[in-house]
Amino acid sequence: MLELKNVEVIYDDVILVLKGLSLQVPEGKVVALLGSNGAGKSTTLKAISGLLRSEEGEVTDGGILFEGQPIHRLPPEQVVRRGVFQVMEGRRVFEDLSVEENIEMGGYTRGDRAGLRRDRDLCYDFFPRLRERRKKLAGYLSGGEQQMLAISRALMARPKLMMLDEPSLGLAPLLVMEIFRIVKRINEEEKTTILLVEQNANLALAIADYGYIMEGGRVVLDGEPEKLRANEDVKEFYLGGGADGKKGYKNLKFYKRRKRWLS
């Protein structure tokens, strides 16, 4: 469904962020894009959704294909109409609108009223808390409820591909697990393809069909979740433990081993 071919992104005409990035997202699958802060994960999503221009960024080389057609030169509204919707990091709800108004804003590109009503009810089925708070201003919701609202707004666009940027950010662990379970339900029940950017590698790999790990604007490792979990470097740097899994704080503080893919 989605393919990035040797994509380079430059900010402000001088800062090279993505350096020949290539990856694929098959239709109907959940693909996790993992990496530390500054690896280029969010930039990758913005390159796909067309939001780079708002931050003085540009795809300067390579191509981004959605269903076989290039989209990296399209403005964001046309990318949405093609079926790609990005849920931004930090939720970004309309704080002065009600929950219901926020949800309805997600369907602004659609004209089928019956379908919009059906999808609004579907959002409430996935997130019953939002039904209880549908008349409440979004600015008064908790962080978890705002994340649910942001995902619901994306669902209203009937995306073929939904891109989630750090959905666990700032949320309590139990709430994060609930949201990830619902994301997997959306994938399975609505057949929505998911590209998930996440620092919590354990949770992301638990629902993903395939994973990519980014460092320094490149993919350095990819494979099925089982393969990534078995990799010693992934264990060491992303899953909270190396081969022995028992390193104390003092040893970690002075740990000098480099990641094998950087050697």
Tab-separated table of C-alpha atoms in Angstrom:
chain	number	residue	atom	x	y	z
A	1	MET	CA	0.000	0.000	0.000
A	2	LEU	CA	2.773	2.437	0.964
A	3	GLU	CA	6.359	2.454	-0.216
A	4	LEU	CA	9.205	4.845	0.539
A	5	LYS	CA	12.131	4.591	-1.880
A	6	ASN	CA	15.460	6.141	-0.846
A	7	VAL	CA	13.752	9.214	0.615
A	8	GLU	CA	15.852	12.199	1.648
A	9	VAL	CA	14.386	15.097	3.643
A	10	ILE	CA	16.074	18.436	4.261
A	11	TYR	CA	14.927	21.173	6.656
A	12	ASP	CA	15.694	24.846	6.040
A	13	ASP	CA	17.671	23.889	2.906
A	14	VAL	CA	20.621	22.681	4.999
A	15	ILE	CA	19.682	20.084	7.654
A	16	LEU	CA	19.600	16.540	6.259
A	17	VAL	CA	17.233	14.446	8.414
A	18	LEU	CA	16.233	11.422	6.336
A	19	LYS	CA	19.153	9.859	4.480
A	20	GLY	CA	17.931	7.410	1.871
A	21	LEU	CA	15.052	5.928	3.872
A	22	SER	CA	13.260	2.931	2.357
A	23	LEU	CA	10.372	0.952	3.845
A	24	GLN	CA	7.094	-0.718	2.890
A	25	VAL	CA	3.686	-0.930	4.562
A	26	PRO	CA	1.565	-3.816	3.200
A	27	GLU	CA	-2.181	-3.409	2.964
A	28	GLY	CA	-4.107	-4.524	6.051
A	29	LYS	CA	-1.028	-4.818	8.281
A	30	VAL	CA	0.315	-3.016	11.350
A	31	VAL	CA	3.884	-1.799	10.796
A	32	ALA	CA	5.900	-0.370	13.700
A	33	LEU	CA	8.569	2.284	13.147
A	34	LEU	CA	10.856	2.312	16.178
A	35	GLY	CA	13.820	4.371	17.247
A	36	SER	CA	15.143	6.847	19.781
A	37	ASN	CA	14.462	10.588	19.854
A	38	GLY	CA	15.905	12.309	16.808
A	39	ALA	CA	15.997	9.177	14.654
A	40	GLY	CA	13.663	10.756	12.070
A	41	LYS	CA	10.438	8.869	12.829
A	42	SER	CA	8.104	11.867	13.028
A	43	THR	CA	9.769	13.430	9.989
A	44	THR	CA	8.989	10.220	8.084
A	45	LEU	CA	5.285	10.540	8.890
A	46	LYS	CA	5.232	14.222	7.940
A	47	ALA	CA	6.932	13.427	4.631
A	48	ILE	CA	4.137	10.947	3.899
A	49	SER	CA	1.256	13.190	5.020
A	50	GLY	CA	2.567	16.330	3.311
A	51	LEU	CA	3.051	18.319	6.523
A	52	LEU	CA	6.770	18.961	5.988
A	53	ARG	CA	6.181	22.261	4.206
A	54	SER	CA	4.658	23.807	7.330
A	55	GLU	CA	8.022	23.238	9.061
A	56	GLU	CA	10.285	24.347	6.183
A	57	GLY	CA	11.007	20.746	5.245
A	58	GLU	CA	11.150	19.150	1.803
A	59	VAL	CA	11.561	15.748	0.195
A	60	THR	CA	14.634	16.372	-1.951
A	61	ASP	CA	15.286	12.878	-3.303
A	62	GLY	CA	13.564	9.520	-3.642
A	63	GLY	CA	9.839	8.923	-3.796
A	64	ILE	CA	6.776	8.086	-1.688
A	65	LEU	CA	4.176	5.885	-3.370
A	66	PHE	CA	0.682	5.231	-2.036
A	67	GLU	CA	-1.207	2.529	-3.915
A	68	GLY	CA	1.400	2.873	-6.644
A	69	GLN	CA	0.976	6.641	-7.090
A	70	PRO	CA	3.484	9.308	-5.952
A	71	ILE	CA	2.161	11.517	-3.142
A	72	HIS	CA	5.262	13.335	-1.858
A	73	ARG	CA	4.507	16.468	-3.901
A	74	LEU	CA	0.834	16.660	-2.911
A	75	PRO	CA	-0.553	19.142	-0.338
A	76	PRO	CA	-1.849	17.584	2.901
A	77	GLU	CA	-5.547	17.883	2.043
A	78	GLN	CA	-5.066	15.860	-1.134
A	79	VAL	CA	-3.110	13.215	0.773
A	80	VAL	CA	-6.068	12.911	3.175
A	81	ARG	CA	-8.448	12.532	0.238
A	82	ARG	CA	-6.285	9.699	-1.079
A	83	GLY	CA	-6.910	7.861	2.209
A	84	VAL	CA	-3.910	8.744	4.416
A	85	PHE	CA	-4.500	10.313	7.853
A	86	GLN	CA	-1.865	11.199	10.452
A	87	VAL	CA	-2.650	11.331	14.175
A	88	MET	CA	-0.123	13.873	15.389
A	89	GLU	CA	2.112	13.527	18.420
A	90	GLY	CA	0.626	15.367	21.387
A	91	ARG	CA	-2.990	14.703	20.277
A	92	ARG	CA	-3.747	18.219	18.880
A	93	VAL	CA	-7.506	18.286	19.532
A	94	PHE	CA	-9.631	21.404	19.022
A	95	GLU	CA	-9.855	22.405	22.673
A	96	ASP	CA	-12.723	24.908	22.275
A	97	LEU	CA	-14.959	22.433	20.427
A	98	SER	CA	-16.973	19.654	22.020
A	99	VAL	CA	-15.987	16.001	21.739
A	100	GLU	CA	-18.720	15.429	19.175
A	101	GLU	CA	-17.690	18.464	17.124
A	102	ASN	CA	-14.078	17.269	17.125
A	103	ILE	CA	-15.147	13.866	15.860
A	104	GLU	CA	-17.305	15.385	13.126
A	105	MET	CA	-14.379	17.558	11.989
A	106	GLY	CA	-12.571	14.381	10.992
A	107	GLY	CA	-15.114	13.760	8.239
A	108	TYR	CA	-14.877	17.182	6.619
A	109	THR	CA	-13.788	15.706	3.276
A	110	ARG	CA	-16.832	13.425	3.074
A	111	GLY	CA	-20.379	14.086	1.888
A	112	ASP	CA	-22.145	10.848	2.821
A	113	ARG	CA	-24.241	11.748	5.867
A	114	ALA	CA	-25.402	8.213	6.577
A	115	GLY	CA	-21.816	6.988	6.498
A	116	LEU	CA	-20.723	9.806	8.799
A	117	ARG	CA	-23.389	8.896	11.355
A	118	ARG	CA	-22.356	5.250	11.163
A	119	ASP	CA	-18.688	6.098	11.708
A	120	ARG	CA	-19.450	8.490	14.579
A	121	ASP	CA	-21.313	5.677	16.325
A	122	LEU	CA	-18.401	3.362	15.550
A	123	CYS	CA	-16.027	5.770	17.313
A	124	TYR	CA	-18.271	5.714	20.383
A	125	ASP	CA	-18.323	1.914	20.257
A	126	PHE	CA	-14.528	1.782	20.216
A	127	PHE	CA	-14.241	4.491	22.898
A	128	PRO	CA	-17.317	4.428	25.197
A	129	ARG	CA	-15.813	7.176	27.387
A	130	LEU	CA	-16.188	9.614	24.519
A	131	ARG	CA	-19.918	8.871	24.265
A	132	GLU	CA	-20.276	9.812	27.939
A	133	ARG	CA	-18.388	13.076	27.327
A	134	ARG	CA	-19.644	13.922	23.852
A	135	LYS	CA	-20.958	17.372	24.857
A	136	LYS	CA	-17.908	18.271	26.925
A	137	LEU	CA	-15.242	20.649	25.604
A	138	ALA	CA	-12.224	18.697	24.385
A	139	GLY	CA	-9.844	20.936	26.338
A	140	TYR	CA	-11.226	19.531	29.586
A	141	LEU	CA	-10.558	15.878	28.719
A	142	SER	CA	-7.729	13.885	30.245
A	143	GLY	CA	-4.671	13.107	28.144
A	144	GLY	CA	-5.901	9.577	27.475
A	145	GLU	CA	-9.338	10.778	26.453
A	146	GLN	CA	-7.780	13.323	24.099
A	147	GLN	CA	-5.743	10.534	22.494
A	148	MET	CA	-8.938	8.525	22.017
A	149	LEU	CA	-10.539	11.608	20.489
A	150	ALA	CA	-7.625	12.142	18.091
A	151	ILE	CA	-7.869	8.536	16.889
A	152	SER	CA	-11.651	8.866	16.526
A	153	ARG	CA	-11.233	12.006	14.435
A	154	ALA	CA	-8.904	10.043	12.160
A	155	LEU	CA	-11.437	7.212	11.852
A	156	MET	CA	-14.060	9.668	10.623
A	157	ALA	CA	-11.964	10.249	7.502
A	158	ARG	CA	-12.307	6.512	6.674
A	159	PRO	CA	-8.542	6.235	6.116
A	160	LYS	CA	-7.017	3.380	4.204
A	161	LEU	CA	-3.778	4.117	6.079
A	162	MET	CA	-3.739	5.575	9.595
A	163	MET	CA	-0.407	6.857	10.905
A	164	LEU	CA	-0.030	7.179	14.674
A	165	ASP	CA	2.791	9.291	16.098
A	166	GLU	CA	3.733	8.293	19.668
A	167	PRO	CA	0.206	7.437	20.917
A	168	SER	CA	1.603	6.353	24.311
A	169	LEU	CA	3.292	9.704	25.023
A	170	GLY	CA	2.475	10.996	28.499
A	171	LEU	CA	-0.170	8.384	29.295
A	172	ALA	CA	-0.496	5.984	32.230
A	173	PRO	CA	0.564	2.387	31.419
A	174	LEU	CA	-2.908	0.842	31.807
A	175	LEU	CA	-4.423	3.467	29.528
A	176	VAL	CA	-1.673	2.928	26.959
A	177	MET	CA	-2.433	-0.798	26.881
A	178	GLU	CA	-6.134	-0.060	26.366
A	179	ILE	CA	-5.436	2.288	23.454
A	180	PHE	CA	-3.078	-0.205	21.804
A	181	ARG	CA	-5.701	-2.954	22.081
A	182	ILE	CA	-8.215	-0.695	20.373
A	183	VAL	CA	-5.721	0.220	17.635
A	184	LYS	CA	-5.325	-3.492	16.924
A	185	ARG	CA	-9.132	-3.895	16.863
A	186	ILE	CA	-9.403	-1.060	14.342
A	187	ASN	CA	-6.863	-2.830	12.168
A	188	GLU	CA	-8.638	-6.183	12.376
A	189	GLU	CA	-12.283	-5.093	12.294
A	190	GLU	CA	-12.105	-2.094	9.950
A	191	LYS	CA	-9.220	-3.472	7.837
A	192	THR	CA	-7.355	-0.199	8.362
A	193	THR	CA	-3.644	-0.349	7.613
A	194	ILE	CA	-1.567	1.125	10.464
A	195	LEU	CA	1.870	2.752	10.485
A	196	LEU	CA	2.810	3.166	14.139
A	197	VAL	CA	5.654	5.385	15.336
A	198	GLU	CA	6.476	4.534	18.925
A	199	GLN	CA	9.317	4.576	21.451
A	200	ASN	CA	7.709	1.849	23.568
A	201	ALA	CA	9.090	-1.014	21.511
A	202	ASN	CA	7.551	-3.752	23.647
A	203	LEU	CA	4.003	-2.523	23.132
A	204	ALA	CA	4.502	-1.672	19.468
A	205	LEU	CA	5.932	-5.089	18.615
A	206	ALA	CA	3.107	-6.767	20.540
A	207	ILE	CA	0.539	-5.574	17.968
A	208	ALA	CA	2.720	-5.191	14.855
A	209	ASP	CA	3.060	-7.575	11.917
A	210	TYR	CA	6.424	-6.091	10.928
A	211	GLY	CA	8.888	-3.606	12.362
A	212	TYR	CA	11.587	-1.173	11.279
A	213	ILE	CA	14.223	0.382	13.523
A	214	MET	CA	15.600	3.800	12.592
A	215	GLU	CA	18.850	5.458	13.592
A	216	GLY	CA	20.199	8.710	12.194
A	217	GLY	CA	17.587	9.032	9.467
A	218	ARG	CA	18.037	5.493	8.110
A	219	VAL	CA	16.531	2.060	8.637
A	220	VAL	CA	19.187	-0.031	10.355
A	221	LEU	CA	17.175	-3.172	11.065
A	222	ASP	CA	13.840	-4.631	10.027
A	223	GLY	CA	11.910	-7.856	10.316
A	224	GLU	CA	8.990	-9.628	11.939
A	225	PRO	CA	8.450	-8.925	15.666
A	226	GLU	CA	9.897	-12.279	16.737
A	227	LYS	CA	13.106	-11.621	14.810
A	228	LEU	CA	13.499	-8.143	16.301
A	229	ARG	CA	12.816	-9.321	19.846
A	230	ALA	CA	15.485	-12.020	19.464
A	231	ASN	CA	18.149	-9.529	18.315
A	232	GLU	CA	20.618	-8.779	21.108
A	233	ASP	CA	21.009	-5.113	20.158
A	234	VAL	CA	17.248	-4.603	20.108
A	235	LYS	CA	17.028	-6.237	23.532
A	236	GLU	CA	19.865	-4.080	24.811
A	237	PHE	CA	18.786	-0.693	23.526
A	238	TYR	CA	15.000	-0.899	23.053
A	239	LEU	CA	13.517	-3.689	25.171
A	240	GLY	CA	15.193	-3.003	28.500
A	241	GLY	CA	17.821	-5.710	28.811
A	242	GLY	CA	20.698	-7.446	27.064
A	243	ALA	CA	21.748	-11.057	27.047
A	244	ASP	CA	21.812	-11.325	30.839
A	245	GLY	CA	19.028	-8.783	31.432
A	246	LYS	CA	20.563	-7.905	34.832
A	247	LYS	CA	22.710	-4.836	34.317
A	248	GLY	CA	22.622	-2.507	37.284
A	249	TYR	CA	22.611	1.279	37.195
A	250	LYS	CA	26.364	1.564	37.730
A	251	ASN	CA	27.153	-0.767	34.845
A	252	LEU	CA	24.629	0.917	32.561
A	253	LYS	CA	26.074	4.332	33.336
A	254	PHE	CA	29.485	3.316	32.040
A	255	TYR	CA	28.325	0.914	29.348
A	256	LYS	CA	30.387	1.546	26.208
A	257	ARG	CA	29.297	-1.052	23.662
A	258	ARG	CA	28.169	0.444	20.378
A	259	LYS	CA	25.203	-0.840	18.445
A	260	ARG	CA	26.462	-3.326	15.890
A	261	TRP	CA	24.740	-1.539	13.019
A	262	LEU	CA	26.735	1.628	13.793
A	263	SER	CA	30.132	-0.084	13.710
